[in-house]
Coordinates of C-alpha atoms and ligand atoms in Angstrom, one line a residue:
X1 CA 26.8 33.2 -51.7
X2 CA 29.1 30.5 -50.4
X3 CA 32.2 29.5 -52.3
X4 CA 33.4 26.0 -52.5
X5 CA 37.2 25.8 -52.3
X6 CA 38.6 23.0 -54.4
X7 CA 41.6 21.3 -52.8
X8 CA 43.7 18.6 -54.3
X9 CA 45.1 16.5 -51.5
X10 CA 48.2 14.6 -52.5
X11 CA 49.5 12.6 -49.5
X12 CA 52.5 10.9 -51.2
X13 CA 54.8 8.5 -49.5
X14 CA 56.2 7.6 -46.1
X15 CA 54.5 9.6 -43.3
X16 CA 52.6 11.6 -46.0
X17 CA 49.3 9.7 -45.7
X18 CA 49.4 9.7 -41.9
X19 CA 49.9 13.4 -41.5
X20 CA 47.5 14.3 -44.4
X21 CA 44.7 12.3 -42.6
X22 CA 45.1 14.6 -39.6
X23 CA 45.2 17.8 -41.7
X24 CA 42.0 16.8 -43.4
X25 CA 40.5 16.1 -40.0
X26 CA 41.3 19.6 -38.9
X27 CA 40.1 21.1 -42.2
X28 CA 36.7 19.4 -41.7
X29 CA 36.6 20.9 -38.2
X30 CA 37.3 24.4 -39.6
X31 CA 34.7 23.8 -42.3
X32 CA 32.0 23.1 -39.7
X33 CA 33.0 26.0 -37.4
X34 CA 33.1 28.7 -40.1
X35 CA 30.4 27.2 -42.3
X36 CA 32.8 26.9 -45.2
X37 CA 32.7 24.4 -48.0
X38 CA 35.9 22.5 -48.9
X39 CA 35.8 20.0 -51.8
X40 CA 38.8 17.8 -50.9
X41 CA 39.9 15.3 -53.5
X42 CA 42.7 12.9 -52.8
X43 CA 45.0 11.5 -55.5
X44 CA 48.3 9.5 -55.6
X45 CA 51.7 11.0 -56.2
X46 CA 55.3 9.9 -55.7
X47 CA 55.9 6.2 -55.3
X48 CA 52.2 5.9 -54.6
X49 CA 51.7 7.3 -58.1
X50 CA 54.3 5.0 -59.6
X51 CA 52.7 2.0 -57.9
X52 CA 49.2 3.0 -59.2
X53 CA 50.0 4.1 -62.7
X54 CA 53.7 3.8 -63.4
X55 CA 54.2 7.6 -63.1
X56 CA 55.3 9.7 -60.1
X57 CA 52.9 12.4 -61.2
X58 CA 50.0 10.5 -62.8
X59 CA 48.1 12.3 -65.6
X60 CA 44.9 12.2 -63.6
X61 CA 46.6 13.7 -60.5
X62 CA 48.0 16.6 -62.6
X63 CA 44.6 17.1 -64.2
X64 CA 43.0 17.3 -60.7
X65 CA 45.6 19.8 -59.6
X66 CA 44.8 22.0 -62.6
X67 CA 41.1 21.9 -61.7
X68 CA 41.8 22.8 -58.1
X69 CA 42.2 26.1 -56.2
X70 CA 45.2 24.9 -54.2
X71 CA 47.3 21.8 -53.7
X72 CA 47.8 20.3 -50.3
X73 CA 50.8 18.1 -50.5
X74 CA 52.4 15.5 -48.1
X75 CA 55.9 14.5 -49.3
X76 CA 57.4 12.2 -51.8
X77 CA 60.5 10.0 -52.2
X78 CA 61.7 6.8 -50.6
X79 CA 65.5 6.6 -51.0
X80 CA 65.6 2.8 -50.7
X81 CA 62.9 2.1 -53.4
X82 CA 64.0 0.6 -56.8
X83 CA 67.4 2.1 -57.7
X84 CA 66.9 1.0 -61.3
X85 CA 64.3 3.8 -61.9
X86 CA 66.2 6.7 -63.6
X87 CA 66.5 10.0 -61.7
X88 CA 64.2 11.8 -64.1
X89 CA 61.4 9.4 -63.3
X90 CA 61.9 9.4 -59.5
X91 CA 59.4 11.3 -57.4
X92 CA 61.7 14.1 -56.3
X93 CA 62.1 15.3 -59.9
X94 CA 59.2 13.8 -61.8
X95 CA 56.6 14.9 -59.3
X96 CA 57.9 17.7 -57.0
X97 CA 60.1 19.7 -59.5
X98 CA 57.5 19.1 -62.2
X99 CA 54.7 20.5 -60.2
X100 CA 56.7 23.6 -59.2
X101 CA 57.5 24.2 -62.9
X102 CA 54.0 23.4 -64.2
X103 CA 52.3 25.9 -61.8
X104 CA 55.1 28.5 -61.9
X105 CA 55.5 28.3 -58.1
X106 CA 58.4 30.7 -57.8
X107 CA 58.1 31.8 -54.2
X108 CA 58.6 29.5 -51.3
X109 CA 57.7 30.9 -47.9
X110 CA 58.9 29.0 -44.8
X111 CA 57.9 30.5 -41.5
X112 CA 60.1 29.3 -38.6
X113 CA 58.7 30.0 -35.2
X114 CA 59.8 28.6 -31.8
X115 CA 56.9 28.7 -29.4
X116 CA 58.0 29.6 -25.9
X117 CA 56.6 26.3 -24.6
X118 CA 59.0 24.4 -26.9
X119 CA 62.1 26.4 -25.9
X120 CA 63.6 23.0 -24.7
X121 CA 63.3 21.5 -28.2
X122 CA 65.6 24.2 -29.7
X123 CA 69.2 23.1 -29.9
X124 CA 70.4 26.6 -28.9
X125 CA 71.0 27.7 -25.3
X126 CA 68.2 29.8 -23.9
X127 CA 70.2 33.0 -24.0
X128 CA 70.6 32.6 -27.7
X129 CA 66.9 32.3 -28.2
X130 CA 66.2 35.8 -26.9
X131 CA 62.5 36.7 -26.7
X132 CA 61.7 34.0 -29.2
X133 CA 62.7 33.0 -32.8
X134 CA 60.4 34.2 -35.6
X135 CA 62.0 34.1 -39.1
X136 CA 60.4 33.9 -42.5
X137 CA 62.6 32.4 -45.1
X138 CA 61.6 33.5 -48.6
X139 CA 63.2 31.1 -51.1
X140 CA 63.2 31.5 -54.9
X141 CA 62.0 28.2 -56.2
X142 CA 62.1 27.8 -60.0
X143 CA 65.5 29.2 -60.9
X144 CA 69.1 28.7 -60.1
X145 CA 71.1 25.5 -60.0
X146 CA 68.2 23.1 -59.7
X147 CA 66.9 24.0 -63.1
X148 CA 69.8 25.6 -65.0
X149 CA 70.9 24.0 -68.3
X150 CA 73.1 22.2 -69.1
X151 CA 72.6 19.7 -66.3
X152 CA 74.3 16.4 -67.1
X153 CA 76.9 13.8 -66.3
X154 CA 79.3 13.1 -69.1
X155 CA 82.4 11.0 -69.9
X156 CA 85.7 12.7 -70.5
X157 CA 89.4 11.8 -70.7
X158 CA 91.4 12.8 -67.6
X159 CA 95.1 13.4 -68.1
X160 CA 97.0 11.8 -65.3
X161 CA 100.8 12.6 -65.1
X162 CA 102.8 9.7 -63.9
X163 CA 105.7 9.6 -61.4
X164 CA 108.3 10.1 -64.1
X165 CA 107.9 13.9 -63.7
X166 CA 105.3 14.3 -66.4
X167 CA 107.1 12.5 -69.2
X168 CA 104.3 9.9 -69.3
X169 CA 100.7 11.0 -69.2
X170 CA 98.0 8.4 -68.9
X171 CA 94.6 9.2 -70.3
X172 CA 91.9 7.8 -68.0
X173 CA 88.3 7.6 -68.8
X174 CA 86.4 9.5 -66.1
X175 CA 83.1 11.3 -65.6
X176 CA 82.2 14.9 -64.8
X177 CA 78.9 16.2 -63.5
X178 CA 77.7 19.6 -64.7
X179 CA 75.1 21.8 -63.0
X180 CA 74.5 25.4 -64.2
X181 CA 73.3 28.3 -62.1
X182 CA 71.3 30.9 -64.0
X183 CA 69.2 33.8 -62.7
X184 CA 67.6 36.6 -64.7
X185 CA 66.8 40.1 -63.5
X186 CA 63.0 39.5 -63.7
X187 CA 63.3 36.3 -61.6
X188 CA 65.2 38.1 -58.9
X189 CA 62.9 41.2 -59.0
X190 CA 59.7 39.2 -58.4
X191 CA 61.0 37.2 -55.5
X192 CA 62.5 40.3 -54.0
X193 CA 59.0 41.9 -54.1
X194 CA 57.6 38.9 -52.2
X195 CA 60.2 39.3 -49.5
X196 CA 59.8 43.1 -49.1
X197 CA 56.0 42.9 -49.1
X198 CA 56.2 40.1 -46.4
X199 CA 58.7 42.1 -44.4
X200 CA 56.5 45.3 -44.5
X201 CA 53.8 43.3 -42.7
X202 CA 56.3 41.9 -40.1
X203 CA 59.3 43.5 -38.4
X204 CA 60.4 45.4 -41.6
X205 CA 63.8 43.9 -42.2
X206 CA 65.1 41.9 -45.2
X207 CA 68.4 40.0 -45.0
X208 CA 69.4 39.1 -48.6
X209 CA 71.6 36.1 -48.8
X210 CA 74.1 35.7 -51.6
X211 CA 77.7 34.7 -52.5
X212 CA 78.5 37.9 -54.3
X213 CA 82.2 37.6 -53.5
X214 CA 82.5 34.4 -55.7
X215 CA 79.5 34.0 -58.0
X216 CA 78.4 36.2 -60.9
X217 CA 74.9 35.2 -59.9
X218 CA 75.6 36.7 -56.4
X219 CA 76.6 40.0 -57.9
X220 CA 73.5 40.3 -60.0
X221 CA 71.3 39.2 -57.1
X222 CA 72.7 41.9 -54.8
X223 CA 72.4 44.5 -57.5
X224 CA 68.8 43.8 -58.3
X225 CA 67.7 43.3 -54.7
X226 CA 69.3 46.7 -53.8
X227 CA 67.3 48.4 -56.6
X228 CA 64.0 46.8 -55.6
X229 CA 64.6 47.8 -51.9
X230 CA 64.2 51.5 -53.0
X231 CA 60.5 50.8 -53.6
X232 CA 60.1 49.8 -49.9
X233 CA 61.5 52.7 -47.9
X234 CA 60.0 51.4 -44.6
X235 CA 61.9 48.1 -44.9
X236 CA 65.6 47.9 -44.0
X237 CA 67.8 45.8 -46.3
X238 CA 71.0 44.1 -45.4
X239 CA 73.2 41.8 -47.5
X240 CA 74.9 38.7 -46.1
X241 CA 77.1 36.1 -47.6
X242 CA 75.6 32.7 -47.4
X243 CA 78.4 31.2 -45.3
X244 CA 78.0 33.9 -42.7
X245 CA 74.2 33.6 -42.9
X246 CA 74.5 29.9 -42.0
X247 CA 76.7 30.8 -39.0
X248 CA 74.6 33.8 -37.8
X249 CA 71.5 31.6 -37.7
X250 CA 73.2 29.5 -35.0
X251 CA 74.8 32.5 -33.2
X252 CA 72.1 35.1 -33.2
X253 CA 68.9 33.9 -34.9
X254 CA 66.9 36.7 -33.4
X255 CA 68.6 39.3 -35.7
X256 CA 66.6 37.9 -38.7
X257 CA 63.1 38.9 -39.8
X258 CA 62.8 37.9 -43.5
X259 CA 65.7 36.0 -45.1
X260 CA 65.7 36.3 -48.9
X261 CA 67.5 33.5 -50.7
X262 CA 68.0 32.0 -54.1
X263 CA 66.9 28.4 -54.6
X264 CA 69.8 26.3 -53.3
X265 CA 70.9 28.6 -50.5
X266 CA 67.2 28.8 -49.4
X267 CA 66.9 25.1 -49.5
X268 CA 69.9 24.7 -47.1
X269 CA 69.3 27.7 -44.9
X270 CA 65.6 27.0 -44.4
X271 CA 66.4 23.5 -43.1
X272 CA 69.0 25.0 -40.8
X273 CA 66.5 27.6 -39.6
X274 CA 64.0 24.7 -39.2
X275 CA 66.3 23.0 -36.7
X276 CA 65.8 26.1 -34.4
X277 CA 62.1 25.2 -34.1
X278 CA 63.1 21.9 -32.6
X279 CA 61.7 19.6 -35.4
X280 CA 61.0 19.6 -39.1
X281 CA 57.6 18.2 -37.9
X282 CA 56.6 21.7 -36.8
X283 CA 57.2 23.6 -40.0
X284 CA 54.8 24.4 -42.8
X285 CA 55.6 25.9 -46.1
X286 CA 53.8 27.7 -48.9
X287 CA 54.8 27.8 -52.5
X288 CA 53.0 30.5 -54.4
X289 CA 52.5 31.1 -58.1
X290 CA 50.6 33.8 -60.0
X291 CA 47.2 35.1 -58.8
X292 CA 44.3 34.2 -61.0
X293 CA 41.3 36.5 -60.3
X294 CA 40.7 36.5 -56.5
X295 CA 42.8 33.5 -55.7
X296 CA 46.5 33.0 -55.6
X297 CA 47.3 29.5 -56.7
X298 CA 49.5 27.8 -54.1
X299 CA 51.1 24.5 -53.1
X300 CA 51.2 23.8 -49.4
X301 CA 53.4 21.1 -47.8
X302 CA 55.4 20.4 -44.6
X303 CA 59.0 21.4 -44.7
X304 CA 60.2 17.9 -44.0
X305 CA 60.3 14.8 -46.2
X306 CA 58.7 11.4 -46.0
X307 CA 60.6 10.4 -42.8
X308 CA 60.9 6.7 -43.8
X309 CA 62.5 6.0 -40.3
X310 CA 59.2 6.6 -38.5
X311 CA 56.6 6.0 -41.3
X312 CA 53.6 3.9 -40.5
X313 CA 54.1 3.9 -36.8
X314 CA 51.8 6.7 -35.6
X315 CA 55.0 8.6 -34.6
X316 CA 55.0 11.5 -37.1
X317 CA 54.2 15.0 -35.9
X318 CA 51.2 16.2 -38.0
X319 CA 51.6 19.9 -37.0
X320 CA 53.7 20.8 -40.1
X321 CA 51.0 19.5 -42.4
X322 CA 48.2 21.0 -40.3
X323 CA 49.9 24.5 -40.3
X324 CA 50.4 24.1 -44.0
X325 CA 46.6 24.0 -44.3
X326 CA 46.5 27.3 -42.3
X327 CA 48.9 28.9 -44.8
X328 CA 46.6 27.6 -47.6
X329 CA 43.5 29.2 -46.1
X330 CA 45.4 32.5 -45.6
X331 CA 47.4 32.9 -48.8
X332 CA 45.2 31.1 -51.4
X333 CA 41.7 31.5 -50.0
X334 CA 42.0 34.7 -48.0
X335 CA 40.3 33.0 -45.0
X336 CA 42.4 34.7 -42.3
X337 CA 40.1 33.9 -39.4
X338 CA 40.0 30.2 -40.2
X339 CA 43.8 30.2 -40.6
X340 CA 44.2 32.0 -37.3
X341 CA 41.9 29.4 -35.7
X342 CA 44.1 26.5 -36.8
X343 CA 47.2 28.2 -35.6
X344 CA 45.6 29.0 -32.3
X345 CA 44.4 25.4 -32.0
X346 CA 48.0 24.1 -32.5
X347 CA 49.0 26.6 -29.8
X348 CA 46.3 25.2 -27.5
X349 CA 47.5 21.6 -28.0
X350 CA 51.1 22.5 -27.4
X351 CA 50.2 24.5 -24.3
X352 CA 48.2 21.5 -23.0
X353 CA 51.4 19.5 -23.1
X354 CA 50.6 17.3 -26.1
X355 CA 54.0 16.2 -27.6
X356 CA 54.8 13.8 -30.4
X357 CA 58.1 12.0 -30.0
X358 CA 60.1 14.6 -32.0
X359 CA 59.3 17.4 -29.5
X360 CA 59.0 15.4 -26.4
X361 CA 61.4 15.5 -23.5
X362 CA 60.8 13.6 -20.2
X363 CA 62.2 16.7 -18.4
X364 CA 58.9 18.5 -19.1
X365 CA 56.8 17.3 -16.2
X366 CA 53.5 18.3 -17.7
X367 CA 54.2 16.9 -21.2
X368 CA 52.3 14.0 -22.5
X369 CA 53.8 11.8 -25.3
X370 CA 51.2 11.3 -28.0
X371 CA 50.9 9.8 -31.5
X372 CA 50.1 11.3 -34.8
X373 CA 46.4 10.6 -34.5
X374 CA 46.0 11.9 -30.9
X375 CA 47.8 15.1 -31.8
X376 CA 45.4 15.6 -34.8
X377 CA 42.4 14.8 -32.6
X378 CA 43.5 17.4 -30.0
X379 CA 44.0 20.1 -32.6
X380 CA 40.7 19.4 -34.4
X381 CA 38.9 19.4 -31.0
X382 CA 40.6 22.7 -30.2
X383 CA 39.3 24.2 -33.4
Ligands
NAD1 P1 63.1 13.8 -43.8 O1 62.6 15.2 -43.7 O2 62.1 12.9 -44.4 O3 63.6 13.3 -42.4 C1 64.6 13.9 -41.7 C2 64.4 13.6 -40.2 O4 63.4 14.4 -39.7 C3 64.1 12.2 -39.9 O5 64.7 11.8 -38.7 C4 62.6 12.2 -39.7 O6 62.1 11.2 -38.8 C5 62.4 13.6 -39.1 N1 61.0 14.1 -39.5 C6 60.7 14.7 -40.7 N2 59.4 15.0 -40.6 C7 58.9 14.6 -39.4 C8 57.6 14.7 -38.8 N3 56.6 15.2 -39.4 N4 57.5 14.3 -37.5 C9 58.6 13.8 -36.8 N5 59.8 13.7 -37.4 C10 60.0 14.1 -38.7 O7 64.4 13.8 -44.7 P2 65.2 12.6 -45.4 O8 65.3 11.5 -44.4 O9 66.5 13.3 -45.8 O10 64.4 12.3 -46.7 C11 63.6 11.1 -46.8 C12 62.9 11.2 -48.1 O11 62.1 12.3 -48.2 C13 63.9 11.3 -49.3 O12 63.5 10.4 -50.4 C14 63.8 12.7 -49.7 O13 64.1 12.9 -51.1 C15 62.3 13.0 -49.4 N6 62.0 14.4 -49.2 C16 60.9 14.9 -49.8 C17 60.5 16.2 -49.6 C18 59.2 16.6 -50.3 O14 58.5 15.8 -50.7 N7 59.0 17.9 -50.3 C19 61.3 17.0 -48.8 C20 62.5 16.5 -48.2 C21 62.8 15.2 -48.5

């Protein structure tokens, strides 16, 4: 009996539609090669959603996602579009954060690998790259400062002492912005389990990132992660303050296997780790929610954003979007062979010297500068 996997494809804004087109091309090649059946339905999101229906996450798009087995997402947000639209209705909050909350996507997995053939694209000197960089950042995605309440900007009166040694104080109307960081034990426990399980299938080391020297949240994080570690005796746990973690990523990235981070630290460190792979255009991500029956519901997207600077010019690297489909096949559908085939096809295209602008250097004699479409064609053909 063959299963039809239902995929909601939400391309979004900027380079989203260009890279999504290539990812679907590759999925169709995989479908043919492995005799699979993908029901791929496209729907607007982001500014495309606002233009179509007035909402960044149109009701019909959300309904489609709910009927699907996984969401394949491009990216949303165009910083220069209509500043009069309030923050809550803009795509980053109204679409992206809403989907994460709606589907309980609490675990974000961002693999960062530097293929040997792209060593030149890494900003670090070769001796710092060791035998290759291979890090999995596991980021908690639905807690912490991005969601904690209260979250607001409010007016207050600021007392401003004057030059007459404090005799006169002027009350000035000012504003203060408040964000709140909240983590509960169960939230930390479940993301820690994801990190330890992932590490036990890799090089068996978890580096837990926190700021336990300053934040109450950091103390609780460290305490809970230490307790969960006892259930995974084959995995080594180390703790690292986030500022040191940021530095160590640049100094000795090969020391890391799995980095376990709360939401904001993971956001920042995963982009920093991404730089090691040479380009955001190379990096996929998976956001996982609860398993229902055989399938784990997941949301798969490139690590980068809408790249307005290169959108619509056939310049974007589609590999991040294409590798995101591989993660979808592996984590949500359990199609490991098909996922491996996509990753191998990306490797083949890279080895053949295919380079979009972000990973191209003229110093590589055998490299060929190609566009988004040509890279997608080469990968689909390799599949
Ligand atoms: P960005 O990731 O869009 O771009 C940063 C740099 O990386 C740019 O120079 C861009 O050209 C390059 N880049 C990114 N993806 C690339 C690719 N596939 N190929 C080649 N180069 C690539 O970040 P930004 O400029 O800070 O943000 C632009 C918009 O994207 C903002 O509105 C932001 O909110 C949004 N954004 C959305 C998501 C998302 O939807 N998940 C994530 C990050 C940023």
